[in-house]
PDB file of C-alpha atoms in Angstrom:
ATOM      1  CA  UNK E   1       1.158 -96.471  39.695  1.00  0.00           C
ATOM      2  CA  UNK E   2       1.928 -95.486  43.186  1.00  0.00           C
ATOM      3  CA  UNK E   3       5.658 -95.535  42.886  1.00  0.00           C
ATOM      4  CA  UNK E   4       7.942 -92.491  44.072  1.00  0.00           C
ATOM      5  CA  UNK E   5       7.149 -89.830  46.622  1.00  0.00           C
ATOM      6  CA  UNK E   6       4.650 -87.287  47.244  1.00  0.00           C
ATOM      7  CA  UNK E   7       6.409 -85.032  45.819  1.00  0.00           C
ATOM      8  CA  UNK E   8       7.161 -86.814  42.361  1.00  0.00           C
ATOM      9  CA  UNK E   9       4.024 -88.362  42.465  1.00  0.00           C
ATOM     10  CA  UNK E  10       2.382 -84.994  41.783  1.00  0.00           C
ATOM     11  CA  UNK E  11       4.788 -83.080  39.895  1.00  0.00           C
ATOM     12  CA  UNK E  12       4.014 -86.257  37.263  1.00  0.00           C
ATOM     13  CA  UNK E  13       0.255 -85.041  37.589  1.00  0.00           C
ATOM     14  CA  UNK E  14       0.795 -81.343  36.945  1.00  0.00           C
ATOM     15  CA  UNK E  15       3.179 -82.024  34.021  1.00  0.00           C
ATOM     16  CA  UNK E  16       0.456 -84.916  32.479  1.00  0.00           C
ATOM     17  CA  UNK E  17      -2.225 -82.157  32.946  1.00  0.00           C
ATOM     18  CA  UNK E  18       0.261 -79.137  31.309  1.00  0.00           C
ATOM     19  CA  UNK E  19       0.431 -81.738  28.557  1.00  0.00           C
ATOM     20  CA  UNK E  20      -2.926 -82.680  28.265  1.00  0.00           C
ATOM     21  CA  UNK E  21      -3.899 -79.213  28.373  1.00  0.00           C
ATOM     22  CA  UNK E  22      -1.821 -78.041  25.451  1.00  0.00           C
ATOM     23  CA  UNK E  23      -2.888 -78.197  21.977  1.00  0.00           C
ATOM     24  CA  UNK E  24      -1.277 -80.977  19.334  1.00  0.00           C
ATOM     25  CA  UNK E  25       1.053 -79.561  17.327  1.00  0.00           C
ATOM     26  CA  UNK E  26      -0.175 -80.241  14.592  1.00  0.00           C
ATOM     27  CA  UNK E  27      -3.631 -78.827  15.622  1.00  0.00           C
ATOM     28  CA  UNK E  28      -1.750 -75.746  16.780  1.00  0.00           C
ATOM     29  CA  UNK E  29      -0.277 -75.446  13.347  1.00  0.00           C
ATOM     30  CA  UNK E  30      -3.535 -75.835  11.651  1.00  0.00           C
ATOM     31  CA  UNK E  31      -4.929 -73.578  13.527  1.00  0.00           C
ATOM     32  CA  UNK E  32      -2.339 -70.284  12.951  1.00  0.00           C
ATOM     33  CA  UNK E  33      -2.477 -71.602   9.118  1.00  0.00           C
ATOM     34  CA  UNK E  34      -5.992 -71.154   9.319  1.00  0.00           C
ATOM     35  CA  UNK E  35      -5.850 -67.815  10.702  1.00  0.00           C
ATOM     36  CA  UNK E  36      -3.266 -66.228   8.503  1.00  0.00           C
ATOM     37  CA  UNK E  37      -5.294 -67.686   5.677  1.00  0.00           C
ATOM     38  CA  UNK E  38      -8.635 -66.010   6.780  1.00  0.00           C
ATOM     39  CA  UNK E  39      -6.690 -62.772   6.789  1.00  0.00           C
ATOM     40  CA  UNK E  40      -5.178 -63.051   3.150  1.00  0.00           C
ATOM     41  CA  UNK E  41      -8.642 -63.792   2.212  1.00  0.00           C
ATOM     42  CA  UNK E  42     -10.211 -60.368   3.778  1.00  0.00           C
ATOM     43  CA  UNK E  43      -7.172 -58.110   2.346  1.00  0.00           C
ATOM     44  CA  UNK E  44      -7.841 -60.274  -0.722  1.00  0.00           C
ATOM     45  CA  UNK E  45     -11.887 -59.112  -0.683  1.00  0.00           C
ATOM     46  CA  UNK E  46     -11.031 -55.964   0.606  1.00  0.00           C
ATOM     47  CA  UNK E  47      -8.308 -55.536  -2.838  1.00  0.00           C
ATOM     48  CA  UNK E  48     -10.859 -56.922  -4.980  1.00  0.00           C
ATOM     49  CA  UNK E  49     -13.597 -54.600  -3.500  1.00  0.00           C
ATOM     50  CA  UNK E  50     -12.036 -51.922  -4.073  1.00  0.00           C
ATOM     51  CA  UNK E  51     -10.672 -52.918  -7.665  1.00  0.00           C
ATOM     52  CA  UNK E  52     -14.318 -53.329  -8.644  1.00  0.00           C
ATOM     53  CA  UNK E  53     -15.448 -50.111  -7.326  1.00  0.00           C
ATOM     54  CA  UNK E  54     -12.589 -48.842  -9.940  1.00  0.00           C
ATOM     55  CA  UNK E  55     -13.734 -50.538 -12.695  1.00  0.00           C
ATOM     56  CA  UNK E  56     -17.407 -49.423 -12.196  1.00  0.00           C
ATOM     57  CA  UNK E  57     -16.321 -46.375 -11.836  1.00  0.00           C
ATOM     58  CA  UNK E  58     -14.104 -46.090 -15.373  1.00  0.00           C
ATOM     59  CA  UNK E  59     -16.824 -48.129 -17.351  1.00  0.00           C
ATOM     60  CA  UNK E  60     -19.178 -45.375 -16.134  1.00  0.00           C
ATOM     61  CA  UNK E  61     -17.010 -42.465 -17.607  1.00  0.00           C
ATOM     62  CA  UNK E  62     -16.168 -44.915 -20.453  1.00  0.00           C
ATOM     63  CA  UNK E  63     -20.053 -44.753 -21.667  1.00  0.00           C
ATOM     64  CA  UNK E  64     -20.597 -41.227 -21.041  1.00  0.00           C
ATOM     65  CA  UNK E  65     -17.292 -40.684 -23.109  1.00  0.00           C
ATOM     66  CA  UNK E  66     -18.867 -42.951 -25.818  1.00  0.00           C
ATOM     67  CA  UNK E  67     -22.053 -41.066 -25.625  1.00  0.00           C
ATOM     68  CA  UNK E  68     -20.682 -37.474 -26.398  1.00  0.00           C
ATOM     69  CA  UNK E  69     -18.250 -39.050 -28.947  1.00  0.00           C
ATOM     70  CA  UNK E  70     -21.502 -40.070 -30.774  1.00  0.00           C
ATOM     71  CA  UNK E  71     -23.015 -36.749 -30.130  1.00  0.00           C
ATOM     72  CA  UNK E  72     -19.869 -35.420 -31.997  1.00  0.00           C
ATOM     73  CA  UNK E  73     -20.330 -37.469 -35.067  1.00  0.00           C
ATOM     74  CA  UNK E  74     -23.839 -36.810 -34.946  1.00  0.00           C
ATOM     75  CA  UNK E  75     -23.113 -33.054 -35.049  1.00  0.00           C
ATOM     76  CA  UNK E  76     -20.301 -33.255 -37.531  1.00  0.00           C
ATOM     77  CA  UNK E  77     -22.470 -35.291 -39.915  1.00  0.00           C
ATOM     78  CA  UNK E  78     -25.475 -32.760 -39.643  1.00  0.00           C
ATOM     79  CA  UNK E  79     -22.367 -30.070 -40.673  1.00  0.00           C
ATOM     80  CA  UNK E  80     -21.331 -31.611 -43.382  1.00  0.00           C
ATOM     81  CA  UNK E  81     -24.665 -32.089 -44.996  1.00  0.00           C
ATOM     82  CA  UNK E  82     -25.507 -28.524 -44.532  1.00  0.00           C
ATOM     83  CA  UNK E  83     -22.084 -27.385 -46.309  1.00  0.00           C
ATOM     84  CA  UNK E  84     -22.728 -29.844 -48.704  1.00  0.00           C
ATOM     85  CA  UNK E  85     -26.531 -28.202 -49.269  1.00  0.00           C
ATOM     86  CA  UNK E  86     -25.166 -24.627 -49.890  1.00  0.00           C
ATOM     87  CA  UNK E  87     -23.870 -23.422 -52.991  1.00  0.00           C
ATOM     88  CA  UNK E  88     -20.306 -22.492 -53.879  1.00  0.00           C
ATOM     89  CA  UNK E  89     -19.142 -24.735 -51.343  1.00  0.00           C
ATOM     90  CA  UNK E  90     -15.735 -26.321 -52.051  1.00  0.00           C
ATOM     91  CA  UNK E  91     -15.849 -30.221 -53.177  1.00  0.00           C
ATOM     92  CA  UNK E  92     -12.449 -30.972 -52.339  1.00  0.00           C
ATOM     93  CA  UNK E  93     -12.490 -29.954 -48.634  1.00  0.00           C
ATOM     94  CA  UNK E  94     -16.310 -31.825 -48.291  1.00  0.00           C
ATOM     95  CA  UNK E  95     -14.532 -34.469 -49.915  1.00  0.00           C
ATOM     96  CA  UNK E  96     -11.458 -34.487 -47.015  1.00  0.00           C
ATOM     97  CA  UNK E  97     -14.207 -33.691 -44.269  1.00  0.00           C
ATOM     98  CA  UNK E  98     -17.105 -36.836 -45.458  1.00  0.00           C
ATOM     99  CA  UNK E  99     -13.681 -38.914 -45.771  1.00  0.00           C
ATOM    100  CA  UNK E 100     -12.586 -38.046 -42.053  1.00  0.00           C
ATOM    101  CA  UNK E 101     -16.392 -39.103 -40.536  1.00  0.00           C
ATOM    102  CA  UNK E 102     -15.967 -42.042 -42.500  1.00  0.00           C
ATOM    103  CA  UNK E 103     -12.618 -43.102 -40.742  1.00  0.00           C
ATOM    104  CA  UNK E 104     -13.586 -42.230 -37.538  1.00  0.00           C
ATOM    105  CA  UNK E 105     -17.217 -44.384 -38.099  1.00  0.00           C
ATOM    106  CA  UNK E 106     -14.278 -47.596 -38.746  1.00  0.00           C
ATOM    107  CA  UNK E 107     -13.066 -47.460 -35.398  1.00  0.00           C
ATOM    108  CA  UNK E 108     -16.355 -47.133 -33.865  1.00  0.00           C
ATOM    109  CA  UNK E 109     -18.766 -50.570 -32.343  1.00  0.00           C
ATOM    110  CA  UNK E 110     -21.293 -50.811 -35.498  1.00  0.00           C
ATOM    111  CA  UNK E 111     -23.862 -51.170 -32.635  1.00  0.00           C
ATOM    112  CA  UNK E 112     -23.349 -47.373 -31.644  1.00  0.00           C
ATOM    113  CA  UNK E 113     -23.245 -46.149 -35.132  1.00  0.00           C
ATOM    114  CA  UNK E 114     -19.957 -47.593 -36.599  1.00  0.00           C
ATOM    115  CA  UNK E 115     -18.937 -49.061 -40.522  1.00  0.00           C
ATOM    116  CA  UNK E 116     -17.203 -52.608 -41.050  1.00  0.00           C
ATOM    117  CA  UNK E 117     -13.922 -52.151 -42.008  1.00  0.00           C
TER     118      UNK E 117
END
């Protein structure tokens, strides 16, 4: 409508085209949400990178840790047989010794060289 002065007449334009030019609210809101949730996400990757790194890391030591325990055993074994092959030896500490490999073997996976319980 052509109503009102000059004057009013276009400050009603430039405040229609401020509001047209603005976002929604609700858009707006969306659109900061959106943001803020895109960065939880990275620090959440980044966290979970570095978490996994961590884990490779310990299950690495873990099997080289399992791999000289079984070297130990092995070696401990091979002992007590050969104690157990020379004469004079004393029964009762073979005995204590065979009975300690055989705990240890209980607490050990039977797929790397463990007993059932």
């Amino acid at each position: 409508s052509e109503e009102g002065g000059v004057v009013s007449r276009n400050r009603a334009k430039n405040e229609l085209a401020q509001h047209l030019a603005e976002d929604p609210l609700p858009l707006r809101r969306a659109k900061i949400t959106m943001e803020a949730a895109v960065k939880k996400a990275d620090r959440t990757r980044a966290a979970a990178t570095a978490a996994r790194e961590a884990s490779e890391a310990a299950a690495a030591a873990a099997e080289a840790a399992t791999q000289e325990a079984l070297m130990k055993v092995a070696e401990a074994e091979a002992y007590l047989e050969e104690m157990k092959k020379k004469p004079g030896s004393a029964e009762g500490q073979m005995w204590w010794l065979e009975r300690r490999v055989i705990e240890a073997k209980k607490y050990m996976p039977t797929s790397k060289g463990g007993i059932a319980k």
